[in-house]
Coordinates of C-alpha atoms in Angstrom, one line a residue:
M1 CA -18.7 111.8 169.7
V2 CA -16.5 113.2 166.9
G3 CA -17.2 116.6 165.4
G4 CA -19.3 119.5 166.7
G5 CA -20.1 123.1 166.1
Q6 CA -21.1 124.6 162.8
A7 CA -19.5 125.9 159.6
V8 CA -17.7 129.2 160.2
E9 CA -19.4 132.1 158.4
H10 CA -17.2 134.2 156.2
R11 CA -18.1 137.9 155.7
I12 CA -17.6 139.0 152.1
R13 CA -17.7 142.6 151.0
C14 CA -17.6 143.1 147.2
Q15 CA -16.7 146.4 145.4
P16 CA -17.7 147.7 142.0
P17 CA -15.3 147.2 139.1
A18 CA -12.2 149.4 139.5
R19 CA -9.4 150.3 137.1
T20 CA -5.9 149.5 138.2
P21 CA -2.9 151.8 137.5
D22 CA -1.9 149.7 134.5
G23 CA -5.4 150.3 133.0
K24 CA -6.9 146.9 133.7
E25 CA -10.4 146.5 135.2
R26 CA -10.5 144.3 138.2
L27 CA -13.2 143.2 140.7
H28 CA -12.1 143.6 144.3
F29 CA -13.6 141.9 147.4
D30 CA -12.7 141.4 151.0
V31 CA -12.9 138.0 152.8
D32 CA -13.2 138.6 156.6
G33 CA -11.4 141.9 156.0
K34 CA -8.6 140.6 153.8
P35 CA -8.4 142.1 150.3
K36 CA -8.8 139.8 147.3
A37 CA -9.2 140.4 143.6
V38 CA -10.3 138.7 140.3
T39 CA -10.3 139.8 136.7
M40 CA -11.6 138.3 133.5
R41 CA -11.3 138.6 129.8
I42 CA -14.0 137.6 127.3
E43 CA -13.2 137.2 123.6
G44 CA -15.3 136.8 120.6
L45 CA -18.3 139.1 120.8
T46 CA -18.5 142.2 118.7
Q47 CA -18.8 145.8 120.1
P48 CA -22.4 146.3 118.8
L49 CA -23.5 143.0 120.4
V50 CA -21.9 144.0 123.7
A51 CA -23.3 147.5 123.6
D52 CA -26.9 146.1 123.4
L53 CA -26.5 143.9 126.5
P54 CA -28.9 144.8 129.2
D55 CA -27.7 145.8 132.7
W56 CA -29.0 142.6 134.3
S57 CA -26.6 140.6 132.1
R58 CA -23.6 142.8 133.2
D59 CA -24.6 142.3 136.8
L60 CA -24.9 138.5 136.3
L61 CA -21.5 138.3 134.7
E62 CA -19.8 140.2 137.6
I63 CA -21.8 138.2 140.2
A64 CA -20.6 135.0 138.6
A65 CA -16.9 136.2 138.5
L66 CA -17.1 137.3 142.2
V67 CA -18.6 134.1 143.3
Y68 CA -15.8 132.2 141.5
G69 CA -13.3 134.4 143.3
I70 CA -14.9 133.9 146.7
D71 CA -15.1 130.1 146.1
S72 CA -11.3 130.1 145.3
A73 CA -10.3 132.4 148.1
V74 CA -11.5 130.3 151.1
S75 CA -10.0 126.9 151.7
R76 CA -12.2 123.9 152.4
G77 CA -9.6 122.5 154.7
G78 CA -7.0 121.0 152.5
I79 CA -6.5 117.4 151.5
T80 CA -7.4 115.9 154.9
L81 CA -10.4 118.2 155.5
R82 CA -9.8 119.0 159.1
Q83 CA -12.4 118.3 161.8
M84 CA -13.7 115.2 160.0
G85 CA -14.8 117.1 156.9
K86 CA -16.5 120.1 158.6
D87 CA -14.3 122.6 156.7
W88 CA -15.6 121.3 153.4
Y89 CA -18.9 123.1 154.0
R90 CA -18.6 126.9 154.0
R91 CA -21.0 129.8 154.8
F92 CA -20.7 133.1 153.1
S93 CA -22.5 136.3 153.9
V94 CA -22.0 138.5 150.8
E95 CA -22.6 142.2 150.3
M96 CA -22.5 142.9 146.6
P97 CA -23.1 146.1 144.5
V98 CA -25.2 145.8 141.4
R99 CA -26.8 148.0 138.8
C100 CA -30.2 146.5 139.1
E101 CA -30.6 146.3 142.9
S102 CA -34.3 146.0 142.9
L103 CA -34.1 143.0 140.6
W104 CA -31.5 141.1 142.5
S105 CA -33.1 141.9 145.9
R106 CA -36.4 140.3 144.8
P107 CA -37.0 137.3 147.1
D108 CA -37.6 134.9 144.2
V109 CA -34.4 135.9 142.4
K110 CA -32.2 136.0 145.5
S111 CA -33.6 132.6 146.6
A112 CA -33.0 131.1 143.1
L113 CA -29.4 132.3 143.1
E114 CA -28.6 131.0 146.5
E115 CA -30.3 127.6 145.9
T116 CA -28.3 127.2 142.6
L117 CA -25.0 127.9 144.3
M118 CA -25.8 125.6 147.2
A119 CA -26.6 122.8 144.7
L120 CA -23.3 123.3 142.9
S121 CA -20.9 123.9 145.8
D122 CA -22.5 122.5 149.0
D123 CA -21.9 126.0 150.4
S124 CA -24.4 128.4 151.9
F125 CA -24.5 131.9 150.3
D126 CA -26.5 134.7 151.8
F127 CA -26.5 137.8 149.6
S128 CA -27.4 141.4 150.3
F129 CA -27.4 143.6 147.2
V130 CA -26.7 147.3 147.3
P131 CA -26.8 149.9 144.4
S132 CA -23.6 150.2 142.6
D133 CA -22.0 153.7 142.6
A134 CA -19.4 152.8 139.9
E135 CA -19.3 154.9 136.7
P136 CA -20.8 152.9 133.9
A137 CA -18.3 151.4 131.5
L138 CA -19.3 150.1 128.1
A139 CA -17.5 146.7 128.3
P140 CA -14.5 146.5 130.7
W141 CA -14.2 142.7 130.4
F142 CA -14.5 142.3 126.6
T143 CA -12.0 142.0 123.8
F144 CA -14.0 142.7 120.7
G145 CA -14.1 140.5 117.6
T146 CA -14.4 141.7 114.0
E147 CA -17.9 143.0 113.1
D148 CA -19.1 141.0 110.2
G149 CA -22.8 140.5 110.9
W150 CA -22.4 136.8 111.8
Q151 CA -25.4 135.4 113.7
A152 CA -25.5 132.2 115.8
D153 CA -28.3 129.7 115.3
R154 CA -27.3 127.7 118.4
V155 CA -25.2 128.3 121.5
I156 CA -23.3 125.3 123.0
M157 CA -20.7 125.0 125.8
F158 CA -17.4 123.8 124.4
S159 CA -14.8 122.4 126.7
G160 CA -12.5 120.7 124.2
G161 CA -13.6 117.2 125.4
L162 CA -15.3 114.5 123.3
D163 CA -18.8 115.1 124.4
S164 CA -18.8 118.8 123.5
L165 CA -17.1 117.9 120.2
S166 CA -19.9 115.5 119.4
G167 CA -22.4 118.2 120.1
A168 CA -20.6 120.7 117.9
L169 CA -20.7 118.1 115.0
E170 CA -24.3 117.3 115.5
E171 CA -25.4 120.9 115.5
S172 CA -23.3 121.8 112.4
V173 CA -23.1 118.7 110.3
E174 CA -26.5 117.2 111.0
Q175 CA -28.6 120.3 111.7
G176 CA -26.7 122.8 109.4
N177 CA -26.6 125.4 112.2
R178 CA -24.1 128.1 112.7
V179 CA -22.8 127.5 116.2
A180 CA -21.4 129.8 118.9
L181 CA -18.9 127.7 120.9
V182 CA -18.6 129.0 124.4
S183 CA -15.5 128.0 126.4
H184 CA -13.9 128.7 129.8
F185 CA -10.2 128.1 130.2
S186 CA -7.8 128.6 133.1
A187 CA -4.9 126.6 131.7
T188 CA -3.0 127.5 128.5
K189 CA -2.9 123.7 127.7
I190 CA -6.7 123.5 127.4
S191 CA -6.9 126.7 125.4
K192 CA -4.6 125.1 122.8
V193 CA -6.8 122.1 122.6
Q194 CA -9.9 124.2 122.1
K195 CA -8.2 126.3 119.3
A196 CA -6.9 123.2 117.6
L197 CA -10.3 121.5 117.5
L198 CA -11.9 124.7 116.2
R199 CA -9.3 125.0 113.4
Q200 CA -10.1 121.4 112.3
L201 CA -13.9 121.9 112.5
R202 CA -13.6 124.9 110.3
L203 CA -11.5 123.0 107.8
M204 CA -14.1 120.2 107.8
L205 CA -17.0 122.6 107.2
D206 CA -16.8 126.3 106.7
E207 CA -15.0 129.2 108.2
D208 CA -18.4 130.8 109.2
A209 CA -19.8 127.6 110.7
F210 CA -18.5 128.5 114.1
R211 CA -17.6 131.4 116.4
H212 CA -15.5 130.8 119.5
L213 CA -16.3 132.8 122.6
R214 CA -13.9 132.4 125.5
V215 CA -13.7 133.6 129.1
Q216 CA -10.5 133.5 131.1
I217 CA -10.5 134.2 134.8
Q218 CA -7.4 135.3 136.7
L219 CA -7.3 135.4 140.5
G220 CA -5.3 138.1 142.2
K221 CA -2.2 137.3 144.3
G222 CA -3.2 135.3 147.4
S223 CA -6.7 134.8 146.1
N224 CA -6.4 131.1 145.1
R225 CA -6.5 129.0 148.3
E226 CA -9.1 126.4 147.1
G227 CA -8.6 124.2 144.0
T228 CA -12.0 122.5 143.7
H229 CA -13.6 125.5 142.0
R230 CA -17.1 124.0 142.3
T231 CA -18.8 127.3 141.2
R232 CA -16.8 127.5 137.9
S233 CA -19.7 125.9 136.1
F234 CA -21.9 128.8 137.2
L235 CA -19.5 131.2 135.5
F236 CA -19.4 129.0 132.5
A237 CA -23.2 128.9 132.2
T238 CA -23.4 132.6 132.7
L239 CA -21.1 133.2 129.8
G240 CA -23.5 131.0 127.8
V241 CA -26.5 133.1 128.8
I242 CA -24.6 136.3 127.9
T243 CA -23.8 134.9 124.5
A244 CA -27.3 133.7 123.9
T245 CA -28.6 137.1 124.9
A246 CA -26.3 138.9 122.5
F247 CA -27.5 136.7 119.6
S248 CA -31.2 136.8 120.7
Q249 CA -31.2 133.1 121.5
D250 CA -33.0 131.5 124.4
R251 CA -31.5 128.0 124.5
I252 CA -28.0 127.1 125.7
S253 CA -26.8 123.4 125.5
F254 CA -24.2 121.5 127.5
H255 CA -23.3 118.2 125.9
E256 CA -22.3 115.5 128.3
N257 CA -23.2 111.8 128.3
G258 CA -25.8 110.7 130.7
V259 CA -23.6 108.4 132.7
V260 CA -21.4 111.3 133.8
S261 CA -24.4 113.7 134.1
L262 CA -26.1 111.5 136.6
N263 CA -22.9 111.9 138.8
L264 CA -23.3 108.4 140.4
P265 CA -20.2 107.2 142.2
P266 CA -17.6 106.3 141.1
V267 CA -18.3 107.6 137.6
G268 CA -18.2 111.1 138.8
N269 CA -14.9 110.6 140.6
V270 CA -12.4 113.1 139.5
L271 CA -8.7 113.5 140.3
S272 CA -9.3 115.8 143.2
T273 CA -11.9 113.3 144.7
R274 CA -14.6 116.0 144.3
S275 CA -17.1 115.5 141.5
T276 CA -19.1 118.3 139.9
R277 CA -22.8 118.5 139.2
T278 CA -22.7 120.8 136.2
T279 CA -25.0 118.8 133.8
H280 CA -27.1 117.0 136.4
P281 CA -30.8 117.4 135.4
R282 CA -31.5 119.3 138.7
T283 CA -28.6 121.7 138.1
L284 CA -29.7 122.5 134.6
A285 CA -33.3 123.1 135.9
L286 CA -31.9 125.4 138.6
F287 CA -29.9 127.3 135.9
S288 CA -32.9 127.6 133.7
N289 CA -35.1 128.9 136.6
L290 CA -32.5 131.5 137.8
F291 CA -31.7 132.8 134.3
S292 CA -35.3 133.0 133.3
R293 CA -36.2 135.0 136.4
V294 CA -33.3 137.4 136.0
S295 CA -33.9 138.0 132.3
S296 CA -37.7 138.1 132.4
R297 CA -37.9 135.6 129.5
T298 CA -37.8 131.8 129.2
I299 CA -34.3 130.6 129.0
R300 CA -33.6 126.9 128.5
I301 CA -30.4 125.2 129.6
D302 CA -30.3 121.6 128.4
N303 CA -28.2 118.6 127.7
P304 CA -29.1 116.9 124.4
S305 CA -26.5 114.2 125.0
F306 CA -28.1 113.0 128.2
W307 CA -29.3 109.7 126.8
K308 CA -26.0 108.7 125.3
T309 CA -23.1 106.7 126.8
K310 CA -19.5 107.6 126.2
T311 CA -19.2 104.8 123.7
E312 CA -22.2 106.3 121.8
V313 CA -20.5 109.7 121.8
F314 CA -17.5 108.1 120.1
E315 CA -19.8 106.5 117.6
T316 CA -21.5 109.8 116.9
I317 CA -18.2 111.5 116.2
G318 CA -17.2 108.7 113.8
R319 CA -20.5 108.7 112.0
L320 CA -20.3 112.5 111.4
G321 CA -16.9 112.3 109.9
G322 CA -14.9 113.6 112.9
A323 CA -12.9 110.5 113.9
D324 CA -9.6 112.3 113.1
L325 CA -10.5 114.9 115.7
I326 CA -10.7 112.4 118.5
G327 CA -7.0 112.4 119.1
I328 CA -6.9 116.2 119.4
S329 CA -9.6 116.4 122.1
A330 CA -8.8 116.3 125.8
S331 CA -10.7 114.4 128.6
C332 CA -8.1 114.1 131.4
A333 CA -8.8 115.7 134.8
D334 CA -5.1 116.2 135.5
T335 CA -4.5 119.2 133.2
H336 CA -1.6 120.4 135.4
N337 CA 0.5 117.4 134.5
R338 CA -0.6 117.2 130.8
T339 CA 2.4 116.9 128.4
T340 CA 2.7 116.8 124.7
Q341 CA 3.8 113.1 124.9
Y342 CA 1.1 112.2 127.4
P343 CA -2.0 114.4 127.1
H344 CA -3.9 111.8 129.3
C345 CA -2.8 110.5 132.7
G346 CA -4.6 107.2 132.3
R347 CA -5.3 107.2 136.1
C348 CA -8.4 109.4 136.6
S349 CA -11.9 108.1 135.9
Q350 CA -12.2 110.4 132.9
C351 CA -9.2 108.8 131.2
I352 CA -10.5 105.3 132.1
D353 CA -14.0 106.1 130.8
R354 CA -12.6 107.6 127.5
R355 CA -10.3 104.6 126.8
F356 CA -13.0 102.0 127.5
A357 CA -15.3 103.9 125.1
A358 CA -12.6 104.1 122.4
L359 CA -12.1 100.3 122.6
A360 CA -15.9 99.5 122.8
S361 CA -16.6 101.7 119.8
G362 CA -13.8 100.3 117.6
L363 CA -12.2 103.7 117.3
D364 CA -9.3 103.0 119.6
L365 CA -6.8 103.6 116.8
K366 CA -8.0 107.2 116.7
D367 CA -7.3 107.5 120.4
P368 CA -3.8 106.0 120.6
A369 CA -2.8 104.1 123.7
E370 CA 0.6 105.9 123.5
A371 CA -1.1 109.1 124.5
Y372 CA -1.8 107.7 128.0
A373 CA 0.9 107.9 130.7
L374 CA -0.6 104.8 132.2
D375 CA -2.0 102.2 129.8
L376 CA -5.5 101.0 130.6
M377 CA -4.8 97.3 130.6
E378 CA -1.0 96.9 130.8
G379 CA -0.3 99.7 133.3
V380 CA 0.4 98.7 136.9
R381 CA -1.5 100.8 139.3
N382 CA 0.8 100.9 142.3
D383 CA -1.0 103.7 144.1
A384 CA -3.9 102.5 146.2
R385 CA -6.1 105.4 145.0
D386 CA -5.4 104.6 141.4
R387 CA -6.3 101.0 142.0
E388 CA -9.5 101.9 143.7
I389 CA -10.6 104.3 141.0
A390 CA -10.1 101.6 138.3
L391 CA -11.6 98.9 140.4
S392 CA -14.7 101.0 141.4
Y393 CA -15.3 101.9 137.7
V394 CA -15.4 98.3 136.6
R395 CA -17.4 97.2 139.7
N396 CA -20.1 99.7 138.8
A397 CA -20.1 98.6 135.2
L398 CA -20.7 95.0 136.3
F399 CA -23.6 96.2 138.4
F400 CA -25.0 98.4 135.7
E401 CA -24.9 95.6 133.2
T402 CA -27.9 93.8 134.7
A403 CA -29.3 96.4 137.2
S404 CA -33.1 96.9 137.2
P405 CA -34.7 100.2 138.0
S406 CA -35.4 99.0 141.6
D407 CA -31.8 97.8 141.9
L408 CA -30.6 101.3 140.9
L409 CA -32.8 103.0 143.5
Q410 CA -31.7 100.7 146.3
H411 CA -28.0 101.3 145.6
F412 CA -28.3 105.0 144.6
P413 CA -31.3 106.5 146.3
A414 CA -30.2 110.0 145.3
L415 CA -30.9 109.0 141.7
L416 CA -34.5 110.3 142.2
Q417 CA -33.3 113.9 142.6
G418 CA -34.0 115.9 139.5
L419 CA -35.6 113.1 137.4
D420 CA -38.8 115.1 137.3
Q421 CA -36.9 117.6 135.1
L422 CA -36.5 115.1 132.3
G423 CA -40.1 115.6 131.2
E424 CA -41.4 112.0 131.5
P425 CA -43.1 110.0 134.2
T426 CA -40.7 108.8 136.9
D427 CA -41.2 105.1 136.1
T428 CA -40.5 105.7 132.4
T429 CA -37.4 107.8 133.2
L430 CA -36.0 105.1 135.5
K431 CA -36.5 102.5 132.9
R432 CA -34.6 104.6 130.3
I433 CA -31.8 105.3 132.8
S434 CA -31.6 101.6 133.6
G435 CA -31.2 101.1 129.8
L436 CA -28.6 103.8 129.5
L437 CA -26.5 102.4 132.4
G438 CA -27.0 98.9 131.1
R439 CA -25.5 99.9 127.7
H440 CA -22.6 101.5 129.5
G441 CA -22.0 98.5 131.7
R442 CA -22.1 96.1 128.7
A443 CA -19.7 98.3 126.8
V444 CA -17.2 98.2 129.6
T445 CA -17.6 94.5 130.5
S446 CA -17.5 93.4 126.8
V447 CA -14.0 95.0 126.5
M448 CA -12.8 93.3 129.7
R449 CA -14.1 89.9 128.6
E450 CA -12.4 90.3 125.2
I451 CA -9.1 91.0 127.1
Q452 CA -9.7 87.9 129.3
K453 CA -9.7 85.7 126.2
S454 CA -6.0 86.6 125.7
R455 CA -4.9 85.4 129.1
S456 CA -6.4 84.6 132.5
P457 CA -6.5 87.2 135.2
E458 CA -3.9 85.5 137.3
Q459 CA -1.4 85.8 134.4
W460 CA -1.5 89.6 134.6
P461 CA 0.8 91.4 137.1
D462 CA -0.8 92.5 140.4
G463 CA -2.3 95.9 140.0
C464 CA -3.2 95.6 136.3
L465 CA -6.8 96.2 135.5
P466 CA -7.5 92.7 134.1
R467 CA -6.1 91.3 137.4
L468 CA -8.4 93.6 139.4
F469 CA -11.3 92.7 137.2
G470 CA -10.8 89.0 137.9
E471 CA -10.9 89.7 141.6
V472 CA -14.1 91.7 141.2
Q473 CA -15.8 88.8 139.4
M474 CA -14.8 86.5 142.2
G475 CA -16.3 88.9 144.7
A476 CA -19.5 89.3 142.8
A477 CA -20.0 85.5 142.6
I478 CA -20.6 85.3 146.4
G479 CA -23.4 87.9 146.4
L480 CA -21.8 90.3 148.8
A481 CA -21.2 93.9 147.7
A482 CA -18.0 94.7 149.4
V483 CA -16.5 98.2 149.5
P484 CA -13.0 98.8 150.9
N485 CA -13.2 99.8 154.5
P486 CA -11.6 102.8 156.1
P487 CA -8.3 101.8 157.8
S488 CA -8.3 101.5 161.5
T489 CA -5.9 103.8 163.4
P490 CA -4.0 103.0 166.6
G491 CA -6.3 103.6 169.6
S492 CA -9.4 103.9 167.5
A493 CA -12.7 102.8 168.9
E494 CA -14.0 99.3 168.5
R495 CA -15.4 98.8 165.0
L496 CA -18.9 97.7 164.2
L497 CA -19.7 95.5 161.2
L498 CA -23.1 96.4 159.7
V499 CA -24.4 93.8 157.2
F500 CA -27.7 94.8 155.5
D501 CA -29.9 92.0 154.1
Q502 CA -31.9 93.6 151.2
K503 CA -34.2 90.6 150.7
H504 CA -35.3 90.4 154.4
K505 CA -35.0 94.1 155.3
S506 CA -32.8 93.3 158.3
L507 CA -29.5 94.5 159.7
L508 CA -27.0 92.4 161.6
I509 CA -24.4 94.2 163.7
N510 CA -21.2 92.3 164.6
D511 CA -23.1 89.0 164.0
V512 CA -25.0 89.4 167.3
I513 CA -27.5 92.2 167.1
E514 CA -30.3 92.0 164.6
I515 CA -32.4 95.0 163.7
T516 CA -35.6 94.4 161.7
G517 CA -37.8 97.3 162.7
V518 CA -38.8 99.4 159.7
A519 CA -37.9 102.8 161.3
N520 CA -34.4 101.9 162.6
Y521 CA -33.5 99.7 159.6
G522 CA -34.6 102.4 157.2
L523 CA -32.7 105.1 159.0
L524 CA -29.4 103.1 159.1
R525 CA -29.8 101.8 155.6
A526 CA -30.1 105.4 154.2
L527 CA -27.0 106.4 156.0
A528 CA -25.2 103.2 154.9
E529 CA -26.0 104.0 151.2
H530 CA -24.5 107.4 151.7
H531 CA -21.5 105.8 153.4
L532 CA -20.9 103.3 150.5
E533 CA -21.2 106.0 147.8
A534 CA -18.4 107.9 149.5
A535 CA -16.3 104.7 149.9
A536 CA -16.8 103.8 146.3
Q537 CA -15.5 107.2 145.2
G538 CA -12.2 106.4 146.9
L539 CA -12.6 109.2 149.4
A540 CA -10.5 109.2 152.5
P541 CA -12.7 108.4 155.5
E542 CA -12.4 111.8 157.0
D543 CA -13.7 113.2 153.7
Y544 CA -17.0 111.2 153.7
P545 CA -19.7 113.9 153.3
F546 CA -22.7 114.3 155.6
M547 CA -26.2 113.7 154.4
T548 CA -28.3 116.8 154.9
S549 CA -31.3 116.8 157.1
R550 CA -33.6 117.7 154.2
A551 CA -32.3 114.8 152.1
M552 CA -32.6 112.4 155.1
Y553 CA -36.2 113.3 156.1
G554 CA -37.2 113.3 152.5
R555 CA -35.7 109.8 152.0
L556 CA -37.4 108.5 155.2
G557 CA -40.8 110.0 154.4
L558 CA -40.7 112.4 157.3
S559 CA -42.0 115.9 157.2
S560 CA -39.6 118.0 159.2
D561 CA -36.2 118.3 161.0
E562 CA -38.0 117.7 164.3
G563 CA -39.4 114.3 163.1
L564 CA -35.9 113.4 162.0
R565 CA -34.3 114.3 165.3
K566 CA -36.8 112.2 167.1
R567 CA -36.2 109.3 164.8
I568 CA -32.4 109.5 165.4
S569 CA -32.9 109.9 169.2
R570 CA -35.0 106.8 169.4
A571 CA -32.5 104.8 167.2
R572 CA -29.6 105.8 169.4
S573 CA -31.5 104.8 172.5
D574 CA -32.4 101.4 171.0
L575 CA -28.8 100.9 169.9
R576 CA -27.5 101.6 173.3
Q577 CA -29.7 99.0 174.9
R578 CA -28.9 96.4 172.3
L579 CA -25.2 97.0 172.5
K580 CA -25.2 96.8 176.3
S581 CA -27.2 93.5 176.2
A582 CA -24.7 92.1 173.7
G583 CA -21.8 92.9 176.0
L584 CA -20.5 95.8 173.8
D585 CA -19.8 99.4 174.7
P586 CA -23.3 101.1 174.8
D587 CA -21.7 104.5 174.0
L588 CA -21.2 103.2 170.5
G589 CA -24.9 103.6 170.1
D590 CA -24.5 107.3 170.3
D591 CA -21.3 107.5 168.3
L592 CA -22.5 105.3 165.4
I593 CA -24.6 108.2 163.9
E594 CA -22.4 111.3 163.7
N595 CA -23.8 114.7 163.1
I596 CA -22.5 118.3 162.7
P597 CA -25.1 121.1 163.0
W598 CA -25.9 122.8 159.6
Q599 CA -24.3 119.9 157.8
G600 CA -26.2 116.8 158.5
Y601 CA -25.6 113.1 159.5
R602 CA -23.4 110.2 158.5
L603 CA -22.2 106.9 159.9
R604 CA -19.0 107.6 161.7
P605 CA -16.4 106.4 159.2
D606 CA -13.7 105.3 161.7
L607 CA -16.2 103.2 163.6
V608 CA -18.1 101.1 161.0
D609 CA -17.6 98.6 158.2
V610 CA -20.6 98.3 155.9
R611 CA -21.7 95.4 153.7
I612 CA -24.9 95.0 151.7
K613 CA -26.1 91.5 150.8
R614 CA -27.6 91.4 147.4
D615 CA -30.8 89.5 146.7
N616 CA -30.1 85.9 145.7

């Protein structure tokens, strides 16, 4: 059986802020005894506002910066994720000095912090807080703005992308609010985008309509060994809370369309193959819970754009007079390779999503095709990963176009997570999500069908999106949802083909073994859904994530880890007997379900091919 052991625990010892010889404040921490450092700069708040910030908010800011530094300092294993993905999951035991030690050591606060970071990063954090012995400093991280008495009516997170631009226009143009725009930037290129948008927004409205508050994080030498930065959104949200606290506000808004917020594969697929969960309803609920407990007041973190598609975001910007700002905004995930000529790569799912929405909304001339290094329709996608990202995006759109709520749950069982945070009965929420995804699907497929009218799919070069779309349509017509299979390697074990029949609730293995029992079928089906989601994201087989024990026994209606272990043991025993009777290697019955302690279970990627037969 592949894999074993558990994630290595890293011991982290953090230190209070310290001034360097050149006069800069820096946060130092040790990772397994090796010194690391991080510093930050926050611009836009005035000195009186910062002076009134409570101690808990200063602690929160430094905790968020240190967590970001810790996240960046420990590699998840590189591109191939050694040991079949085990290194992706990390465990941190963190000792951290704080001003309000009794607050942070409270079980409910500590648990809320650790749960939030687990949800964002897949990592386990175990904090122990100690009193800080640092001399108090008024504001070591702040560069003060001019004191003019300006007061924010609303606080929104501003990335420089289309969704946050739409939110800024809605709050200012429609609602007449003065808006604090809160940004995080790590690349100068994105900082320029944010500043350019702010200049144009002020020209449209009024100089006092907006204030821009920005945080920049800099990692010390040798402190940046992991590029996924899954905890960056915690730092981003923390800056939003600090800003809201300074302006006596209790609501902070992210603006992101619901298709992206739901984080369903492959829509959440990003260039690094790792999608974030920043605006998922469950994440926002965890943020709200944590920040409310820490501040001892009700703080609301929400996403007013949740029920919009990307096409509807474009339409909102156009309706509010901001169409000329579309070309200034940035959506591309590949910021490192952004150029003046090509601000968008055209390959990542963010670029694909943006360009489809521009075409569907009729605002494509405001988002010129020349700004994309790879044209959406004409561009030849030679790289296999580029082809799969585009193909998966269109495949999902085809499915969403007609998917019912029950269809969505069958294909994306994780969809249920966090829906209770949307404030409606689950059935109502599922219907609304089905409608949201249906509108998204129809927007994408309508664009593709218009393109098809110009020439047939086979007239396009191999690798162009219209050609790929034609192949997807042919595959959909036979009623078999196929996902590319992990490639076999020389000397690999015999592969097992698992075909799930949704209508009859049965599983056929290698055309000879039929499994119809509710328990074993349900177990393997849950693992198969998880497997297909990873495949649809275009992940390398060794990167397929494990399904946690808690997620599994919740999905299967079990009450404990013990019940899950028994269910898996019985399934393996049954599989061994059936494989032996069919003349196949009985050891495959044990190997089919792979597990790593503390991480969970998955179908072994190099052993299985998975198909799901749709209802006819």
